[in-house]
PDB file of C-alpha atoms and ligand atoms in Angstrom:
ATOM      1  CA  UNK A   1     163.714  15.925 165.117  1.00 87.00           C
ATOM      2  CA  UNK A   2     167.459  16.363 164.731  1.00 89.00           C
ATOM      3  CA  UNK A   3     167.019  18.452 161.595  1.00 92.00           C
ATOM      4  CA  UNK A   4     164.413  20.583 163.338  1.00 92.00           C
ATOM      5  CA  UNK A   5     166.642  21.131 166.391  1.00 93.00           C
ATOM      6  CA  UNK A   6     169.496  21.969 164.037  1.00 94.00           C
ATOM      7  CA  UNK A   7     167.263  24.562 162.390  1.00 94.00           C
ATOM      8  CA  UNK A   8     166.658  25.880 165.918  1.00 95.00           C
ATOM      9  CA  UNK A   9     170.384  26.449 166.245  1.00 94.00           C
ATOM     10  CA  UNK A  10     170.360  28.877 163.333  1.00 93.00           C
ATOM     11  CA  UNK A  11     167.034  30.421 164.313  1.00 96.00           C
ATOM     12  CA  UNK A  12     168.625  31.077 167.734  1.00 95.00           C
ATOM     13  CA  UNK A  13     171.399  33.036 166.021  1.00 92.00           C
ATOM     14  CA  UNK A  14     168.823  35.027 164.104  1.00 93.00           C
ATOM     15  CA  UNK A  15     166.860  35.647 167.305  1.00 95.00           C
ATOM     16  CA  UNK A  16     170.037  37.154 168.818  1.00 94.00           C
ATOM     17  CA  UNK A  17     170.447  39.337 165.745  1.00 92.00           C
ATOM     18  CA  UNK A  18     166.856  40.579 166.148  1.00 94.00           C
ATOM     19  CA  UNK A  19     167.351  41.258 169.866  1.00 94.00           C
ATOM     20  CA  UNK A  20     170.513  43.243 169.103  1.00 91.00           C
ATOM     21  CA  UNK A  21     169.305  45.174 166.100  1.00 92.00           C
ATOM     22  CA  UNK A  22     165.554  45.804 166.379  1.00 93.00           C
ATOM     23  CA  UNK A  23     165.750  48.123 169.436  1.00 92.00           C
ATOM     24  CA  UNK A  24     168.439  50.140 167.600  1.00 90.00           C
ATOM     25  CA  UNK A  25     166.255  50.357 164.492  1.00 90.00           C
ATOM     26  CA  UNK A  26     168.788  48.497 162.329  1.00 89.00           C
ATOM     27  CA  UNK A  27     167.897  46.100 159.537  1.00 89.00           C
ATOM     28  CA  UNK A  28     167.637  42.470 160.589  1.00 88.00           C
ATOM     29  CA  UNK A  29     168.298  41.327 157.033  1.00 85.00           C
ATOM     30  CA  UNK A  30     171.840  42.616 156.573  1.00 81.00           C
ATOM     31  CA  UNK A  31     173.939  39.476 156.636  1.00 72.00           C
ATOM     32  CA  UNK A  32     177.053  40.479 158.551  1.00 79.00           C
ATOM     33  CA  UNK A  33     176.747  41.448 162.189  1.00 81.00           C
ATOM     34  CA  UNK A  34     178.750  44.333 163.579  1.00 82.00           C
ATOM     35  CA  UNK A  35     180.280  44.668 167.027  1.00 81.00           C
ATOM     36  CA  UNK A  36     178.052  46.803 169.242  1.00 73.00           C
ATOM     37  CA  UNK A  37     181.016  48.943 170.264  1.00 78.00           C
ATOM     38  CA  UNK A  38     183.654  49.263 167.533  1.00 83.00           C
ATOM     39  CA  UNK A  39     181.225  48.612 164.634  1.00 82.00           C
ATOM     40  CA  UNK A  40     183.739  46.240 162.981  1.00 85.00           C
ATOM     41  CA  UNK A  41     181.875  43.610 160.970  1.00 85.00           C
ATOM     42  CA  UNK A  42     182.249  40.113 162.401  1.00 82.00           C
ATOM     43  CA  UNK A  43     183.708  37.311 160.324  1.00 83.00           C
ATOM     44  CA  UNK A  44     181.366  34.533 159.189  1.00 82.00           C
ATOM     45  CA  UNK A  45     183.242  32.079 161.438  1.00 82.00           C
ATOM     46  CA  UNK A  46     182.237  34.181 164.466  1.00 82.00           C
ATOM     47  CA  UNK A  47     178.588  33.977 163.490  1.00 82.00           C
ATOM     48  CA  UNK A  48     178.405  30.167 163.677  1.00 87.00           C
ATOM     49  CA  UNK A  49     175.947  29.368 166.484  1.00 87.00           C
ATOM     50  CA  UNK A  50     177.504  28.446 169.844  1.00 89.00           C
ATOM     51  CA  UNK A  51     180.956  27.773 168.331  1.00 89.00           C
ATOM     52  CA  UNK A  52     181.344  31.386 167.267  1.00 88.00           C
ATOM     53  CA  UNK A  53     180.803  32.440 170.871  1.00 90.00           C
ATOM     54  CA  UNK A  54     183.167  29.798 172.276  1.00 89.00           C
ATOM     55  CA  UNK A  55     185.764  30.521 169.590  1.00 88.00           C
ATOM     56  CA  UNK A  56     185.983  34.199 170.578  1.00 86.00           C
ATOM     57  CA  UNK A  57     185.486  33.316 174.263  1.00 87.00           C
ATOM     58  CA  UNK A  58     182.583  35.787 174.267  1.00 88.00           C
ATOM     59  CA  UNK A  59     184.654  38.788 173.236  1.00 90.00           C
ATOM     60  CA  UNK A  60     184.735  40.937 170.112  1.00 88.00           C
ATOM     61  CA  UNK A  61     187.891  39.900 168.202  1.00 85.00           C
ATOM     62  CA  UNK A  62     188.623  43.549 167.336  1.00 87.00           C
ATOM     63  CA  UNK A  63     188.052  45.609 170.467  1.00 89.00           C
ATOM     64  CA  UNK A  64     187.617  42.908 173.122  1.00 88.00           C
ATOM     65  CA  UNK A  65     184.115  44.056 174.127  1.00 88.00           C
ATOM     66  CA  UNK A  66     182.289  41.302 175.980  1.00 89.00           C
ATOM     67  CA  UNK A  67     179.462  39.676 174.044  1.00 86.00           C
ATOM     68  CA  UNK A  68     176.556  39.226 176.466  1.00 88.00           C
ATOM     69  CA  UNK A  69     176.270  35.629 177.750  1.00 92.00           C
ATOM     70  CA  UNK A  70     172.645  35.921 176.588  1.00 94.00           C
ATOM     71  CA  UNK A  71     173.926  35.157 173.052  1.00 93.00           C
ATOM     72  CA  UNK A  72     175.090  31.739 174.193  1.00 94.00           C
ATOM     73  CA  UNK A  73     171.966  31.077 176.303  1.00 96.00           C
ATOM     74  CA  UNK A  74     169.644  31.890 173.367  1.00 96.00           C
ATOM     75  CA  UNK A  75     171.808  29.846 170.967  1.00 95.00           C
ATOM     76  CA  UNK A  76     171.552  26.802 173.233  1.00 96.00           C
ATOM     77  CA  UNK A  77     167.981  27.411 174.451  1.00 97.00           C
ATOM     78  CA  UNK A  78     166.349  27.788 171.020  1.00 97.00           C
ATOM     79  CA  UNK A  79     167.356  24.362 169.629  1.00 96.00           C
ATOM     80  CA  UNK A  80     166.375  22.717 172.937  1.00 96.00           C
ATOM     81  CA  UNK A  81     162.982  24.422 172.732  1.00 97.00           C
ATOM     82  CA  UNK A  82     162.635  23.376 169.076  1.00 96.00           C
ATOM     83  CA  UNK A  83     163.303  19.756 170.061  1.00 95.00           C
ATOM     84  CA  UNK A  84     160.592  19.947 172.765  1.00 95.00           C
ATOM     85  CA  UNK A  85     158.144  21.488 170.272  1.00 95.00           C
ATOM     86  CA  UNK A  86     158.888  18.687 167.818  1.00 94.00           C
ATOM     87  CA  UNK A  87     158.245  16.058 170.499  1.00 92.00           C
ATOM     88  CA  UNK A  88     154.970  17.719 171.490  1.00 91.00           C
ATOM     89  CA  UNK A  89     153.618  18.344 167.978  1.00 90.00           C
ATOM     90  CA  UNK A  90     155.329  15.331 166.345  1.00 85.00           C
ATOM     91  CA  UNK A  91     156.196  17.156 163.177  1.00 76.00           C
ATOM     92  CA  UNK A  92     152.630  18.144 162.305  1.00 83.00           C
ATOM     93  CA  UNK A  93     151.983  21.258 160.226  1.00 83.00           C
ATOM     94  CA  UNK A  94     151.567  23.230 163.422  1.00 89.00           C
ATOM     95  CA  UNK A  95     155.156  22.511 164.520  1.00 93.00           C
ATOM     96  CA  UNK A  96     156.710  25.227 162.377  1.00 93.00           C
ATOM     97  CA  UNK A  97     154.144  27.814 163.431  1.00 94.00           C
ATOM     98  CA  UNK A  98     154.628  27.068 167.141  1.00 95.00           C
ATOM     99  CA  UNK A  99     158.405  27.201 166.671  1.00 96.00           C
ATOM    100  CA  UNK A 100     158.022  30.563 164.949  1.00 96.00           C
ATOM    101  CA  UNK A 101     155.811  31.911 167.755  1.00 97.00           C
ATOM    102  CA  UNK A 102     158.237  30.639 170.392  1.00 97.00           C
ATOM    103  CA  UNK A 103     161.182  32.332 168.681  1.00 97.00           C
ATOM    104  CA  UNK A 104     159.232  35.580 168.576  1.00 97.00           C
ATOM    105  CA  UNK A 105     158.429  35.195 172.282  1.00 98.00           C
ATOM    106  CA  UNK A 106     162.152  34.812 173.058  1.00 97.00           C
ATOM    107  CA  UNK A 107     162.738  38.129 171.251  1.00 97.00           C
ATOM    108  CA  UNK A 108     160.042  39.782 173.404  1.00 97.00           C
ATOM    109  CA  UNK A 109     161.355  38.147 176.571  1.00 97.00           C
ATOM    110  CA  UNK A 110     165.006  39.137 176.190  1.00 96.00           C
ATOM    111  CA  UNK A 111     164.335  42.696 174.980  1.00 96.00           C
ATOM    112  CA  UNK A 112     162.021  43.217 177.975  1.00 94.00           C
ATOM    113  CA  UNK A 113     164.620  41.763 180.381  1.00 93.00           C
ATOM    114  CA  UNK A 114     167.457  43.816 178.932  1.00 93.00           C
ATOM    115  CA  UNK A 115     165.663  47.077 178.221  1.00 92.00           C
ATOM    116  CA  UNK A 116     162.483  46.905 180.268  1.00 89.00           C
ATOM    117  CA  UNK A 117     160.297  47.601 177.274  1.00 92.00           C
ATOM    118  CA  UNK A 118     158.012  45.926 174.789  1.00 94.00           C
ATOM    119  CA  UNK A 119     158.453  47.515 171.394  1.00 95.00           C
ATOM    120  CA  UNK A 120     155.460  48.346 169.186  1.00 95.00           C
ATOM    121  CA  UNK A 121     157.846  47.640 166.311  1.00 95.00           C
ATOM    122  CA  UNK A 122     157.736  43.978 167.367  1.00 96.00           C
ATOM    123  CA  UNK A 123     154.211  43.664 168.804  1.00 97.00           C
ATOM    124  CA  UNK A 124     152.258  45.098 165.864  1.00 97.00           C
ATOM    125  CA  UNK A 125     153.766  42.794 163.224  1.00 96.00           C
ATOM    126  CA  UNK A 126     153.456  39.883 165.676  1.00 97.00           C
ATOM    127  CA  UNK A 127     149.748  40.605 166.196  1.00 97.00           C
ATOM    128  CA  UNK A 128     149.228  40.911 162.429  1.00 97.00           C
ATOM    129  CA  UNK A 129     150.909  37.548 161.766  1.00 96.00           C
ATOM    130  CA  UNK A 130     148.959  35.834 164.569  1.00 96.00           C
ATOM    131  CA  UNK A 131     145.682  37.261 163.187  1.00 96.00           C
ATOM    132  CA  UNK A 132     146.538  35.847 159.778  1.00 95.00           C
ATOM    133  CA  UNK A 133     147.373  32.377 161.090  1.00 94.00           C
ATOM    134  CA  UNK A 134     144.334  32.405 163.392  1.00 93.00           C
ATOM    135  CA  UNK A 135     142.385  31.571 160.227  1.00 91.00           C
ATOM    136  CA  UNK A 136     144.318  28.366 159.792  1.00 87.00           C
ATOM    137  CA  UNK A 137     145.201  26.811 163.179  1.00 85.00           C
ATOM    138  CA  UNK A 138     144.075  23.166 163.116  1.00 80.00           C
ATOM    139  CA  UNK A 139     141.423  21.944 165.575  1.00 81.00           C
ATOM    140  CA  UNK A 140     140.515  25.416 166.762  1.00 85.00           C
ATOM    141  CA  UNK A 141     138.183  27.972 165.220  1.00 91.00           C
ATOM    142  CA  UNK A 142     138.930  31.548 164.282  1.00 94.00           C
ATOM    143  CA  UNK A 143     136.524  32.600 167.026  1.00 95.00           C
ATOM    144  CA  UNK A 144     138.578  30.726 169.644  1.00 94.00           C
ATOM    145  CA  UNK A 145     141.772  32.435 168.531  1.00 95.00           C
ATOM    146  CA  UNK A 146     140.138  35.889 168.486  1.00 96.00           C
ATOM    147  CA  UNK A 147     138.616  35.266 171.933  1.00 96.00           C
ATOM    148  CA  UNK A 148     142.098  34.336 173.188  1.00 96.00           C
ATOM    149  CA  UNK A 149     143.488  37.640 171.933  1.00 97.00           C
ATOM    150  CA  UNK A 150     140.658  39.678 173.444  1.00 97.00           C
ATOM    151  CA  UNK A 151     140.814  37.937 176.839  1.00 97.00           C
ATOM    152  CA  UNK A 152     144.577  38.365 177.132  1.00 97.00           C
ATOM    153  CA  UNK A 153     144.547  41.981 175.958  1.00 97.00           C
ATOM    154  CA  UNK A 154     141.622  42.842 178.264  1.00 97.00           C
ATOM    155  CA  UNK A 155     143.191  41.185 181.304  1.00 96.00           C
ATOM    156  CA  UNK A 156     146.561  42.892 180.940  1.00 95.00           C
ATOM    157  CA  UNK A 157     144.979  46.199 179.965  1.00 95.00           C
ATOM    158  CA  UNK A 158     142.954  46.097 183.211  1.00 95.00           C
ATOM    159  CA  UNK A 159     146.022  45.130 185.276  1.00 92.00           C
ATOM    160  CA  UNK A 160     148.051  47.999 183.845  1.00 91.00           C
ATOM    161  CA  UNK A 161     145.201  50.459 184.344  1.00 92.00           C
ATOM    162  CA  UNK A 162     144.366  49.410 187.930  1.00 91.00           C
ATOM    163  CA  UNK A 163     147.717  48.417 189.415  1.00 86.00           C
ATOM    164  CA  UNK A 164     150.401  49.924 187.251  1.00 84.00           C
ATOM    165  CA  UNK A 165     149.104  53.269 185.990  1.00 83.00           C
ATOM    166  CA  UNK A 166     151.587  55.213 183.918  1.00 81.00           C
ATOM    167  CA  UNK A 167     153.433  52.072 182.841  1.00 84.00           C
ATOM    168  CA  UNK A 168     151.847  52.066 179.379  1.00 85.00           C
ATOM    169  CA  UNK A 169     150.042  49.220 177.674  1.00 91.00           C
ATOM    170  CA  UNK A 170     152.971  47.643 175.821  1.00 93.00           C
ATOM    171  CA  UNK A 171     152.511  44.493 177.861  1.00 95.00           C
ATOM    172  CA  UNK A 172     148.810  44.332 176.875  1.00 96.00           C
ATOM    173  CA  UNK A 173     149.872  44.357 173.214  1.00 97.00           C
ATOM    174  CA  UNK A 174     152.237  41.452 173.890  1.00 97.00           C
ATOM    175  CA  UNK A 175     149.326  39.708 175.647  1.00 97.00           C
ATOM    176  CA  UNK A 176     147.102  40.275 172.601  1.00 97.00           C
ATOM    177  CA  UNK A 177     149.700  38.513 170.431  1.00 98.00           C
ATOM    178  CA  UNK A 178     149.971  35.655 172.930  1.00 97.00           C
ATOM    179  CA  UNK A 179     146.184  35.240 173.128  1.00 97.00           C
ATOM    180  CA  UNK A 180     145.900  35.147 169.335  1.00 97.00           C
ATOM    181  CA  UNK A 181     148.740  32.633 169.148  1.00 96.00           C
ATOM    182  CA  UNK A 182     147.566  30.153 171.804  1.00 95.00           C
ATOM    183  CA  UNK A 183     143.817  30.736 171.485  1.00 94.00           C
ATOM    184  CA  UNK A 184     140.988  29.932 173.844  1.00 90.00           C
ATOM    185  CA  UNK A 185     140.951  28.161 176.326  1.00 89.00           C
ATOM    186  CA  UNK A 186     144.780  27.819 176.514  1.00 92.00           C
ATOM    187  CA  UNK A 187     145.047  31.573 176.882  1.00 95.00           C
ATOM    188  CA  UNK A 188     143.964  31.051 180.509  1.00 93.00           C
ATOM    189  CA  UNK A 189     146.805  28.589 181.084  1.00 92.00           C
ATOM    190  CA  UNK A 190     149.296  31.129 179.739  1.00 95.00           C
ATOM    191  CA  UNK A 191     147.855  34.003 181.795  1.00 95.00           C
ATOM    192  CA  UNK A 192     147.504  32.003 185.019  1.00 93.00           C
ATOM    193  CA  UNK A 193     151.043  30.624 184.756  1.00 92.00           C
ATOM    194  CA  UNK A 194     152.446  34.093 184.068  1.00 94.00           C
ATOM    195  CA  UNK A 195     150.560  35.778 186.905  1.00 90.00           C
ATOM    196  CA  UNK A 196     151.103  32.996 189.484  1.00 90.00           C
ATOM    197  CA  UNK A 197     154.806  32.516 188.702  1.00 91.00           C
ATOM    198  CA  UNK A 198     155.371  36.273 188.320  1.00 90.00           C
ATOM    199  CA  UNK A 199     153.462  36.913 191.551  1.00 88.00           C
ATOM    200  CA  UNK A 200     155.379  34.297 193.558  1.00 90.00           C
ATOM    201  CA  UNK A 201     158.648  35.570 192.137  1.00 89.00           C
ATOM    202  CA  UNK A 202     157.851  39.182 193.097  1.00 86.00           C
ATOM    203  CA  UNK A 203     156.708  38.239 196.613  1.00 87.00           C
ATOM    204  CA  UNK A 204     159.902  36.220 197.121  1.00 89.00           C
ATOM    205  CA  UNK A 205     162.036  39.144 195.998  1.00 87.00           C
ATOM    206  CA  UNK A 206     160.045  41.511 198.226  1.00 86.00           C
ATOM    207  CA  UNK A 207     160.421  39.243 201.265  1.00 88.00           C
ATOM    208  CA  UNK A 208     164.124  38.757 200.558  1.00 86.00           C
ATOM    209  CA  UNK A 209     164.326  42.568 200.337  1.00 79.00           C
ATOM    210  CA  UNK A 210     166.017  42.286 196.939  1.00 79.00           C
ATOM    211  CA  UNK A 211     163.479  44.757 195.620  1.00 76.00           C
ATOM    212  CA  UNK A 212     161.422  47.544 197.100  1.00 75.00           C
ATOM    213  CA  UNK A 213     157.637  47.873 196.900  1.00 70.00           C
ATOM    214  CA  UNK A 214     158.132  50.757 194.479  1.00 70.00           C
ATOM    215  CA  UNK A 215     160.373  48.823 192.070  1.00 70.00           C
ATOM    216  CA  UNK A 216     158.496  47.964 188.913  1.00 69.00           C
ATOM    217  CA  UNK A 217     158.420  44.273 188.064  1.00 76.00           C
ATOM    218  CA  UNK A 218     158.352  43.351 184.415  1.00 84.00           C
ATOM    219  CA  UNK A 219     155.331  41.219 183.511  1.00 90.00           C
ATOM    220  CA  UNK A 220     156.433  40.693 179.907  1.00 94.00           C
ATOM    221  CA  UNK A 221     159.033  37.960 180.510  1.00 95.00           C
ATOM    222  CA  UNK A 222     156.578  35.957 182.638  1.00 96.00           C
ATOM    223  CA  UNK A 223     153.914  36.272 179.943  1.00 96.00           C
ATOM    224  CA  UNK A 224     156.358  35.030 177.318  1.00 97.00           C
ATOM    225  CA  UNK A 225     157.373  32.034 179.442  1.00 96.00           C
ATOM    226  CA  UNK A 226     153.722  31.312 180.330  1.00 95.00           C
ATOM    227  CA  UNK A 227     152.808  31.364 176.642  1.00 97.00           C
ATOM    228  CA  UNK A 228     155.610  28.976 175.643  1.00 96.00           C
ATOM    229  CA  UNK A 229     154.590  26.640 178.480  1.00 95.00           C
ATOM    230  CA  UNK A 230     150.928  26.844 177.399  1.00 94.00           C
ATOM    231  CA  UNK A 231     151.866  25.942 173.810  1.00 94.00           C
ATOM    232  CA  UNK A 232     153.961  22.979 174.968  1.00 93.00           C
ATOM    233  CA  UNK A 233     151.971  21.694 177.932  1.00 89.00           C
ATOM    234  CA  UNK A 234     148.588  23.474 177.692  1.00 86.00           C
ATOM    235  CA  UNK A 235     146.600  20.281 177.167  1.00 82.00           C
ATOM    236  CA  UNK A 236     148.541  18.414 179.834  1.00 82.00           C
ATOM    237  CA  UNK A 237     148.036  21.185 182.395  1.00 79.00           C
ATOM    238  CA  UNK A 238     144.315  21.351 181.638  1.00 78.00           C
ATOM    239  CA  UNK A 239     143.965  17.574 181.874  1.00 75.00           C
ATOM    240  CA  UNK A 240     145.123  17.713 185.493  1.00 70.00           C
ATOM    241  CA  UNK A 241     141.442  18.508 185.515  1.00 58.00           C
ATOM    242  CA  UNK A 242     139.979  17.503 188.830  1.00 51.00           C
ATOM    243  CA  UNK A 243     142.198  19.764 190.896  1.00 57.00           C
ATOM    244  CA  UNK A 244     144.327  22.857 190.561  1.00 60.00           C
ATOM    245  CA  UNK A 245     144.960  24.709 187.383  1.00 60.00           C
ATOM    246  CA  UNK A 246     142.632  22.638 185.203  1.00 63.00           C
ATOM    247  CA  UNK A 247     139.724  23.384 187.503  1.00 66.00           C
ATOM    248  CA  UNK A 248     140.444  27.115 187.526  1.00 68.00           C
ATOM    249  CA  UNK A 249     140.743  27.127 183.744  1.00 67.00           C
ATOM    250  CA  UNK A 250     137.440  25.285 183.465  1.00 67.00           C
ATOM    251  CA  UNK A 251     135.734  27.739 185.802  1.00 67.00           C
ATOM    252  CA  UNK A 252     137.056  30.659 183.771  1.00 69.00           C
ATOM    253  CA  UNK A 253     136.038  29.029 180.519  1.00 65.00           C
ATOM    254  CA  UNK A 254     132.313  28.793 181.113  1.00 56.00           C
TER     255      UNK A 254
HETATM  256 ZN1   ZN B 301     184.358  45.374 168.838  1.00 65.26          ZN
END
């Protein structure tokens, strides 16, 4: 588990690189990162996960531009998530795939939070990869994975069309990826969690007058969190069975 969490540390760094570079259309493979402001390349020592951030106290060593605290959060959060995934999947073949999907979801989540958008440049390759691995996921059939994708895409497509016209269907593409990644019936756990938590969150903000009725609320981050939760605790949540979420999922699944 330690090795896997350690890998998560470096994946977290790479996730930050993707979040920084993909929206700008830069290559994610170039080794050295540049400062977002002065374009000076960073030294290798500054790219060490967590310590690089602490070492520079979150500032560019050349121009002093603040590095977003998000860098540190992702660098700490990814290895923690990897450790949880390891505990849940106990190092089975699926572990790496779930870790990969989770890392991709963090990219979606942070880009949506920071820029309010879900990029086709990320969703299309993600959907393609999930389609490919849908053939292989242990204990679930290709049909289950495809059904997951269709249900999630359809649900979010309908929500955008009915309640959020003009907002585009980027979020439905993210949902398609999530559905293909978690499959049926867990897709319902992911969707329900996202919509219930997102709904409660929005109502709270509305009541607290932090936001106005007209303010758009991003669904993407809630979907990403719901999907990660479904991958980690999907079976557990469904086994609550007799009441609550499990019952709703069962109703929706027949
Ligand atoms: Zn700089």
